[in-house]
Tab-separated table of C-alpha atoms in Angstrom:
chain	number	residue	atom	x	y	z
U	1	MET	CA	36.219	92.570	106.938
U	2	THR	CA	33.057	93.638	108.762
U	3	HIS	CA	34.042	97.271	108.369
U	4	THR	CA	34.541	96.848	104.585
U	5	PHE	CA	31.203	95.075	104.210
U	6	PHE	CA	29.462	97.824	106.177
U	7	LEU	CA	31.116	100.516	104.038
U	8	LEU	CA	30.124	98.829	100.763
U	9	SER	CA	26.581	98.310	102.006
U	10	THR	CA	26.330	101.981	102.939
U	11	ILE	CA	27.599	103.105	99.529
U	12	PHE	CA	25.154	100.790	97.754
U	13	PHE	CA	22.307	102.106	99.930
U	14	LEU	CA	23.182	105.745	99.168
U	15	ILE	CA	23.411	105.056	95.421
U	16	SER	CA	19.996	103.383	95.518
U	17	VAL	CA	18.477	106.312	97.398
U	18	CYS	CA	19.927	108.809	94.895
U	19	PHE	CA	18.576	106.791	91.988
U	20	ILE	CA	15.086	106.628	93.490
U	21	LEU	CA	15.142	110.360	94.248
U	22	GLN	CA	16.192	111.137	90.678
U	23	LEU	CA	13.298	109.114	89.296
U	24	PHE	CA	10.899	110.781	91.701
U	25	ILE	CA	12.068	114.276	90.773
U	26	SER	CA	12.062	113.720	87.014
U	27	HIS	CA	8.599	112.185	86.942
U	28	TYR	CA	6.725	114.070	89.632
U	29	LEU	CA	8.324	117.212	90.940
U	30	PHE	CA	8.947	118.912	87.589
U	31	ILE	CA	5.215	119.581	87.232
U	32	THR	CA	3.208	121.198	89.988
U	33	THR	CA	-0.127	122.928	89.627
U	34	SER	CA	-1.252	126.086	91.283
U	35	GLN	CA	-4.296	126.241	93.492
U	36	PRO	CA	-7.284	125.230	91.329
U	37	LEU	CA	-8.717	128.154	89.407
U	38	SER	CA	-12.401	128.803	89.005
U	39	ASN	CA	-13.912	125.922	87.022
U	40	ALA	CA	-10.465	124.333	86.808
U	41	VAL	CA	-9.761	120.639	86.639
U	42	ASP	CA	-6.526	119.023	87.767
U	43	HIS	CA	-4.934	117.601	84.638
U	44	ASN	CA	-1.702	116.894	86.473
U	45	SER	CA	-2.203	113.138	86.416
U	46	SER	CA	-3.328	112.902	82.792
U	47	LEU	CA	-0.634	115.229	81.477
U	48	SER	CA	2.195	113.811	83.556
U	49	SER	CA	1.502	110.337	82.200
U	50	THR	CA	2.286	111.582	78.698
U	51	MET	CA	5.316	113.726	79.504
U	52	ASN	CA	8.104	111.659	78.068
U	53	ALA	CA	9.933	114.584	76.460
U	54	SER	CA	13.610	114.304	75.728
U	55	GLN	CA	15.915	115.073	78.658
U	56	SER	CA	18.841	115.766	76.319
U	57	GLN	CA	20.980	118.868	76.508
U	58	LEU	CA	19.414	122.168	75.502
U	59	LEU	CA	20.043	123.448	72.006
U	60	THR	CA	21.745	126.782	71.414
U	61	PHE	CA	18.616	128.599	70.283
U	62	ASP	CA	16.326	128.029	73.246
U	63	PRO	CA	13.755	130.829	73.588
U	64	VAL	CA	14.049	133.485	76.262
U	65	ILE	CA	11.093	135.043	78.053
U	66	GLN	CA	11.591	138.799	78.274
U	67	SER	CA	9.713	141.987	79.091
U	68	LEU	CA	10.885	144.442	76.430
U	69	THR	CA	9.316	147.787	75.618
U	70	THR	CA	11.401	148.603	72.526
U	71	ILE	CA	13.060	146.401	69.957
U	72	PRO	CA	16.810	146.008	70.560
U	73	LYS	CA	19.328	147.369	68.087
U	74	PRO	CA	20.453	144.955	65.334
U	75	ASN	CA	23.414	142.799	66.329
U	76	GLU	CA	24.156	140.993	63.020
U	77	ASP	CA	22.273	137.920	64.288
U	78	LEU	CA	18.817	136.683	63.375
U	79	ASN	CA	16.399	137.744	66.120
U	80	ILE	CA	12.754	136.737	66.336
U	81	PHE	CA	10.230	138.366	68.672
U	82	ALA	CA	6.833	136.734	69.294
U	83	LEU	CA	4.791	139.500	70.916
U	84	PRO	CA	2.210	138.845	73.662
U	85	VAL	CA	-0.880	139.941	71.761
U	86	GLY	CA	-3.001	137.284	73.456
U	87	ASN	CA	-5.700	135.838	71.208
U	88	GLY	CA	-4.034	137.093	68.052
U	89	ASP	CA	-0.687	136.947	66.281
U	90	CYS	CA	2.351	139.144	65.822
U	91	THR	CA	5.849	137.861	65.061
U	92	ILE	CA	8.708	140.198	64.194
U	93	VAL	CA	11.796	138.973	62.362
U	94	GLN	CA	14.889	141.145	62.758
U	95	CYS	CA	17.343	140.198	60.012
U	96	PRO	CA	21.113	140.239	60.599
U	97	SER	CA	21.249	143.417	58.498
U	98	GLY	CA	18.646	145.070	60.741
U	99	GLU	CA	15.819	144.820	58.225
U	100	LEU	CA	12.437	144.019	59.824
U	101	ILE	CA	9.795	141.621	58.516
U	102	ILE	CA	6.442	141.816	60.322
U	103	ILE	CA	4.330	138.653	60.280
U	104	ASP	CA	0.763	139.470	61.364
U	105	ALA	CA	-0.410	142.125	63.811
U	106	GLY	CA	-3.853	141.672	65.305
U	107	ASN	CA	-6.079	140.583	68.159
U	108	THR	CA	-9.739	139.620	68.460
U	109	GLY	CA	-10.108	141.622	71.668
U	110	GLY	CA	-9.373	141.080	75.329
U	111	GLU	CA	-5.985	140.969	77.022
U	112	GLY	CA	-2.778	141.547	75.097
U	113	TRP	CA	-0.591	144.171	73.522
U	114	MET	CA	-2.562	146.806	71.614
U	115	GLU	CA	-1.513	148.949	68.651
U	116	ALA	CA	0.141	151.595	70.842
U	117	MET	CA	2.385	149.052	72.584
U	118	ILE	CA	3.488	147.513	69.272
U	119	ALA	CA	4.103	151.006	67.870
U	120	THR	CA	6.293	151.853	70.878
U	121	PHE	CA	8.197	148.603	70.450
U	122	LEU	CA	8.874	149.279	66.751
U	123	LYS	CA	9.294	153.066	66.871
U	124	PRO	CA	13.127	153.172	67.027
U	125	GLN	CA	13.311	151.119	63.823
U	126	LEU	CA	10.175	151.870	61.780
U	127	SER	CA	12.387	152.786	58.836
U	128	LYS	CA	13.774	149.226	58.861
U	129	ILE	CA	10.394	147.612	58.055
U	130	THR	CA	10.469	146.356	54.470
U	131	THR	CA	7.915	143.528	54.425
U	132	LEU	CA	4.538	142.915	56.015
U	133	MET	CA	3.035	139.425	55.765
U	134	ILE	CA	-0.520	138.497	56.763
U	135	MET	CA	-0.811	134.713	57.032
U	136	HIS	CA	-4.548	134.688	56.320
U	137	ALA	CA	-7.685	136.816	56.444
U	138	ASP	CA	-8.900	136.423	60.032
U	139	ARG	CA	-8.917	139.762	61.844
U	140	ASP	CA	-6.728	138.507	64.694
U	141	HIS	CA	-3.912	138.567	62.126
U	142	PHE	CA	-4.454	142.081	60.731
U	143	SER	CA	-6.779	144.140	62.954
U	144	TYR	CA	-3.923	146.361	64.222
U	145	ILE	CA	-2.492	147.088	60.783
U	146	PRO	CA	-4.566	150.111	59.617
U	147	GLU	CA	-3.963	152.177	62.752
U	148	LEU	CA	-0.445	150.898	63.398
U	149	PHE	CA	0.871	151.737	59.931
U	150	THR	CA	-1.216	154.837	59.234
U	151	LEU	CA	-0.281	156.776	62.353
U	152	ASN	CA	3.346	155.660	62.080
U	153	ASP	CA	5.336	156.367	58.941
U	154	VAL	CA	6.910	153.256	57.373
U	155	PRO	CA	8.917	154.829	54.548
U	156	ASN	CA	10.642	151.703	53.246
U	157	LEU	CA	7.731	149.249	53.105
U	158	GLU	CA	8.314	147.342	49.870
U	159	ARG	CA	5.960	144.353	50.064
U	160	ILE	CA	2.618	143.415	51.619
U	161	ILE	CA	2.135	139.652	51.203
U	162	LEU	CA	-1.334	138.270	51.894
U	163	GLY	CA	-2.455	134.676	52.371
U	164	GLY	CA	-5.830	133.701	50.963
U	165	ARG	CA	-7.933	135.378	48.295
U	166	LYS	CA	-8.713	139.028	47.786
U	167	ASP	CA	-12.385	138.531	48.658
U	168	ASP	CA	-11.413	136.911	51.989
U	169	TYR	CA	-10.493	140.370	53.303
U	170	THR	CA	-13.850	142.002	54.026
U	171	SER	CA	-12.917	144.404	56.848
U	172	PRO	CA	-13.623	147.975	55.553
U	173	PRO	CA	-10.737	149.644	57.482
U	174	PHE	CA	-8.271	147.022	56.291
U	175	ARG	CA	-9.573	147.123	52.702
U	176	LYS	CA	-9.168	150.913	52.738
U	177	TRP	CA	-5.618	150.604	54.033
U	178	LEU	CA	-4.753	147.989	51.388
U	179	ASN	CA	-6.090	150.278	48.649
U	180	MET	CA	-3.773	153.023	49.895
U	181	HIS	CA	-0.810	150.674	49.346
U	182	ALA	CA	-2.110	148.818	46.296
U	183	GLU	CA	1.203	149.123	44.429
U	184	VAL	CA	2.986	146.834	46.915
U	185	VAL	CA	0.124	144.392	47.718
U	186	GLU	CA	0.396	140.798	46.486
U	187	TYR	CA	-1.789	137.759	47.153
U	188	ILE	CA	0.271	134.604	47.388
U	189	ASN	CA	-0.170	132.579	44.194
U	190	ASN	CA	-3.091	134.871	43.305
U	191	GLY	CA	-5.207	133.100	45.902
U	192	GLU	CA	-4.788	129.690	44.253
U	193	PRO	CA	-3.435	126.567	46.002
U	194	CYS	CA	0.300	125.965	45.927
U	195	ILE	CA	2.830	123.712	47.637
U	196	GLY	CA	6.408	124.930	47.729
U	197	LYS	CA	6.711	126.806	44.454
U	198	CYS	CA	4.238	129.687	44.534
U	199	ASN	CA	4.254	132.518	42.022
U	200	ASN	CA	5.481	134.968	44.671
U	201	ASP	CA	8.983	135.043	46.031
U	202	PRO	CA	9.057	134.562	49.795
U	203	PRO	CA	10.347	137.407	51.997
U	204	GLN	CA	14.076	137.968	52.027
U	205	CYS	CA	16.601	139.345	54.482
U	206	ASN	CA	18.814	141.883	52.747
U	207	GLY	CA	17.985	140.507	49.306
U	208	GLY	CA	18.976	136.994	50.363
U	209	LYS	CA	22.487	138.059	51.389
U	210	ASP	CA	22.099	137.507	55.133
U	211	GLY	CA	22.103	133.706	55.088
U	212	VAL	CA	18.448	133.517	56.172
U	213	GLN	CA	15.890	131.801	53.975
U	214	PHE	CA	12.104	131.996	54.075
U	215	ARG	CA	10.578	128.888	52.531
U	216	TYR	CA	6.939	128.590	51.466
U	217	LEU	CA	5.602	125.139	52.349
U	218	GLY	CA	2.017	125.620	51.207
U	219	ALA	CA	-0.791	128.139	50.877
U	220	ASN	CA	-4.482	128.351	49.996
U	221	LEU	CA	-4.965	124.589	50.299
U	222	GLY	CA	-8.265	124.579	52.224
U	223	ASN	CA	-11.833	125.645	51.555
U	224	SER	CA	-12.092	128.032	54.497
U	225	VAL	CA	-10.354	131.291	55.375
U	226	ASP	CA	-8.297	129.394	57.964
U	227	GLY	CA	-7.464	126.675	55.455
U	228	ARG	CA	-6.107	129.297	53.075
U	229	SER	CA	-3.318	130.233	55.492
U	230	ILE	CA	0.299	130.447	54.446
U	231	MET	CA	2.594	127.836	55.979
U	232	MET	CA	6.205	128.995	55.994
U	233	GLN	CA	9.572	127.927	57.381
U	234	ILE	CA	12.485	130.189	58.352
U	235	VAL	CA	15.915	128.562	57.943
U	236	ALA	CA	19.200	129.964	59.250
U	237	GLY	CA	22.284	127.789	59.295
U	238	PRO	CA	22.246	124.007	59.618
U	239	ASN	CA	20.651	123.904	63.075
U	240	PHE	CA	17.773	126.394	63.056
U	241	GLN	CA	14.399	125.983	61.399
U	242	MET	CA	11.235	127.715	62.562
U	243	LEU	CA	7.841	126.598	61.252
U	244	LEU	CA	5.030	129.160	61.072
U	245	PRO	CA	1.768	127.444	60.023
U	246	GLY	CA	-0.544	130.426	60.545
U	247	ASP	CA	-4.024	129.139	61.322
U	248	PHE	CA	-3.715	126.100	59.076
U	249	LEU	CA	-6.704	123.871	59.818
U	250	GLY	CA	-7.425	120.360	58.602
U	251	SER	CA	-5.609	117.174	59.560
U	252	ASP	CA	-6.020	116.034	55.946
U	253	ILE	CA	-4.100	119.112	54.732
U	254	GLU	CA	-1.432	118.600	57.383
U	255	GLU	CA	-0.997	114.983	56.272
U	256	LEU	CA	-0.868	116.054	52.610
U	257	LEU	CA	1.987	118.472	53.354
U	258	VAL	CA	3.861	115.946	55.499
U	259	ASN	CA	3.713	113.312	52.758
U	260	GLU	CA	4.515	115.723	49.930
U	261	TRP	CA	7.602	117.219	51.568
U	262	GLU	CA	8.868	113.804	52.627
U	263	ARG	CA	8.454	112.675	49.015
U	264	ARG	CA	10.560	115.656	47.909
U	265	GLY	CA	13.249	114.740	50.422
U	266	GLN	CA	12.730	117.941	52.438
U	267	PRO	CA	10.753	116.914	55.531
U	268	LEU	CA	9.017	119.473	57.737
U	269	ARG	CA	11.303	118.837	60.712
U	270	SER	CA	11.951	122.122	62.527
U	271	THR	CA	13.666	123.080	65.754
U	272	HIS	CA	11.004	125.691	66.597
U	273	LEU	CA	7.234	125.591	66.031
U	274	LYS	CA	4.578	128.251	66.380
U	275	MET	CA	1.565	126.021	66.967
U	276	SER	CA	-1.210	126.245	64.393
U	277	HIS	CA	-4.409	128.090	65.264
U	278	HIS	CA	-3.328	129.060	68.788
U	279	GLY	CA	-2.834	125.423	69.791
U	280	ASN	CA	-6.198	124.077	68.601
U	281	SER	CA	-6.451	120.281	68.788
U	282	ILE	CA	-9.760	119.557	67.067
U	283	ARG	CA	-8.766	120.484	63.508
U	284	ALA	CA	-5.048	121.283	63.785
U	285	ASN	CA	-1.797	120.079	65.374
U	286	SER	CA	-2.458	116.458	64.503
U	287	LYS	CA	-0.191	113.648	65.680
U	288	VAL	CA	1.030	113.069	62.110
U	289	PHE	CA	1.945	116.739	61.700
U	290	LEU	CA	3.591	117.257	65.101
U	291	SER	CA	5.558	114.003	64.720
U	292	ALA	CA	6.876	115.172	61.352
U	293	VAL	CA	7.915	118.578	62.706
U	294	ALA	CA	9.333	117.130	65.980
U	295	PRO	CA	10.222	120.546	67.451
U	296	ALA	CA	12.546	121.119	70.365
U	297	PHE	CA	10.663	124.313	71.244
U	298	ALA	CA	7.060	125.395	70.652
U	299	PHE	CA	4.823	128.330	71.494
U	300	ALA	CA	1.209	129.340	70.969
U	301	SER	CA	-0.276	132.808	70.838
U	302	ALA	CA	-3.411	132.739	72.980
U	303	SER	CA	-5.178	134.434	75.854
U	304	TYR	CA	-5.635	132.574	79.112
U	305	PRO	CA	-7.827	129.511	78.341
U	306	ALA	CA	-11.424	130.669	78.728
U	307	PRO	CA	-14.729	130.653	76.849
U	308	PRO	CA	-15.301	130.444	73.986
U	309	GLU	CA	-11.820	129.220	72.958
U	310	TRP	CA	-9.809	127.017	75.320
U	311	TYR	CA	-6.409	127.600	73.711
U	312	PRO	CA	-3.858	126.223	73.711
U	313	SER	CA	-5.530	122.869	74.035
U	314	CYS	CA	-4.187	120.469	76.676
U	315	GLU	CA	-4.788	117.716	74.123
U	316	SER	CA	-2.413	119.396	71.649
U	317	ILE	CA	0.173	119.746	74.398
U	318	LYS	CA	-0.129	116.039	75.258
U	319	THR	CA	0.313	115.107	71.594
U	320	LEU	CA	3.359	117.350	71.303
U	321	LEU	CA	4.965	115.947	74.440
U	322	ASN	CA	4.360	112.393	73.233
U	323	VAL	CA	6.485	113.142	70.165
U	324	GLY	CA	9.406	113.182	72.599
U	325	SER	CA	11.408	115.991	71.007
U	326	ILE	CA	10.586	118.896	73.349
U	327	GLN	CA	13.540	120.143	75.385
U	328	LEU	CA	13.568	121.255	78.998
U	329	ARG	CA	13.502	124.942	79.859
U	330	ARG	CA	16.540	126.425	81.522
U	331	VAL	CA	14.225	127.819	84.193
U	332	PRO	CA	10.747	126.323	84.796
U	333	GLY	CA	7.924	128.830	84.582
U	334	ARG	CA	4.179	129.255	84.393
U	335	PHE	CA	2.071	127.629	81.713
U	336	SER	CA	-1.626	127.080	81.093
U	337	CYS	CA	-3.760	125.041	78.727
U	338	GLY	CA	-7.455	124.373	78.276
U	339	ASP	CA	-9.628	121.281	78.018
U	340	GLU	CA	-11.741	121.913	74.929
U	341	ALA	CA	-14.083	119.011	75.698
U	342	ASP	CA	-14.736	119.714	79.394
U	343	ARG	CA	-14.314	123.496	78.958
U	344	LYS	CA	-11.943	123.835	81.889
U	345	ALA	CA	-8.507	125.379	82.384
U	346	ILE	CA	-5.391	124.398	84.248
U	347	GLN	CA	-2.297	126.373	85.217
U	348	TYR	CA	1.139	124.940	85.981
U	349	GLU	CA	3.475	126.963	88.182
U	350	ASN	CA	6.717	125.035	87.555
U	351	TRP	CA	6.326	123.946	83.970
U	352	PRO	CA	9.657	122.409	82.878
U	353	TYR	CA	9.120	122.017	79.127
U	354	SER	CA	9.964	124.432	76.314
U	355	ILE	CA	6.357	125.040	75.322
U	356	TYR	CA	5.272	128.625	75.869
U	357	THR	CA	2.001	130.526	75.813
U	358	LEU	CA	2.069	134.176	74.754
U	359	SER	CA	-0.659	134.912	77.269
U	360	PRO	CA	-0.551	138.271	79.034
U	361	ASN	CA	-2.713	136.873	81.829
U	362	ILE	CA	0.025	134.552	83.083
U	363	GLY	CA	3.142	136.095	81.579
U	364	ASP	CA	2.855	139.751	82.590
U	365	TYR	CA	3.107	140.846	78.958
U	366	GLU	CA	6.305	138.943	78.378
U	367	MET	CA	7.346	137.904	74.889
U	368	VAL	CA	9.286	134.978	73.501
U	369	THR	CA	12.576	136.035	71.909
U	370	ILE	CA	14.923	133.820	69.912
U	371	ASN	CA	18.494	134.748	69.027
U	372	VAL	CA	20.266	132.839	66.257
U	373	PRO	CA	23.980	133.725	65.932
U	374	MET	CA	24.996	134.031	62.297
U	375	PRO	CA	28.374	133.341	60.682
U	376	PRO	CA	30.303	136.223	59.146
U	377	ARG	CA	28.870	137.519	55.887
U	378	PRO	CA	28.817	137.080	52.948
U	379	HIS	CA	27.706	133.435	52.903
U	380	THR	CA	24.798	133.231	50.453
U	381	ASN	CA	26.302	130.152	48.765
U	382	ASP	CA	26.642	128.081	51.942
U	383	SER	CA	25.457	124.521	51.417
U	384	TYR	CA	22.864	124.730	54.185
U	385	ILE	CA	20.759	127.295	52.305
U	386	LEU	CA	17.846	125.395	50.757
U	387	GLN	CA	17.410	125.769	47.017
C-alpha cells in the first residue's frame, strides 16, 4: 500500500514538473534577446506580454529563409520570392507555367540587394518576365528598374502596371524608361480611386490558366503618393492567400477597405501578409486591418531599424501578435524591430514566430521564399477561384 502511494505521488510530482516546465518554455524561453546593441532598449518584457500567437500546427505554405543567387527552374507550383533589398521592395512571382511577374524593384539606399544582384538572380529566366507592377510612385519601389531592364533584355514584357497617377512619377531616369515602353504602360484605373473593379485587368499567370488569381482590392484611395498604392491579393487554391498592400497609409483607408470587403462577403483574410509600408505603425498596419487579415505568416521589407526610419515597428509587431493568428516557425531565427517613439532598436536571436524581416543586416542577404503546390492543370473553373 505504501509502495503504491509512493509510486502515485512520484508520478503526480513528475507530471506537475513537466507541466510547469512546459509553461515556462512556452512563455519565456522562446524569446531571447542578444546583447544590447548601441542605443538599444530591452523590449523583451513588453513584447513577451503580448505574444499570445496561436500554437497550432504549421500550415503547408510556411515561408523558408534561403540564400539563393539565381531563381530556381519552374516546377509547376506557384513560387514567390521576396528579395532582401532592405529599405525597398522587390517580390517575384513565379507562375506554375514558369512565367514571371515582378512586383517592385527598388531601394532608397543603404544595405540590400542592388541591381546587379537582382539581374544575376533573374538572368536564367529573363525571357519569362511578362509583367512588371509598381505598387506606387516612391523610388524605393522602382529605382532599380531603368538600369535593371535596360542593360538586360526582357523580350516578352507585355505589361507595365503602375499604381498612382502619371504625375506622381517625377524621376527623370524612370520617366525616360517609361517613355521607351509607352505602348505597354498602364496606370491602374487611370489614376482614379477604385475598390475591387478597376478598369485594368490584374496580372495573370498563363492567361488565367494556371489556377492562380491576382485580385485588386483597392488603389488610388489616398491623397498622398503612399495613399495611392495598389493593394492586391494573390489567391491559389482554397488555402493560400497573400496580401500585398504596397505602402498603403491611412488607418481610415484600411478601415474603409475592411468594411467594404466584408460587406461584399469577401473579407481580407489572408494566410500571408507583406506588411504595409515596411511595418510602419503610425499610419499603417492598424489593429482593425491586421485583425481582418489575420495572417499566419508575415514579413516586412526593411533595413535594420535605424534613423530615420525604425522599421518594422515593434508596435506593429505587438499588434500583429495580439491578433493571435501568427504561426510558429519551424526553426527560430533572428529578428529585429524598432521603437519609433523612443528611436531605439532591439534584436531577438531565437525569435519563434513566423514574422520575418528582409533585412540584409541580420539575415546575411537571405530571402523569404514560399512554395505553393498546385493541382494538375487545367483547373481554371475550380470553385475556389474568385470571380
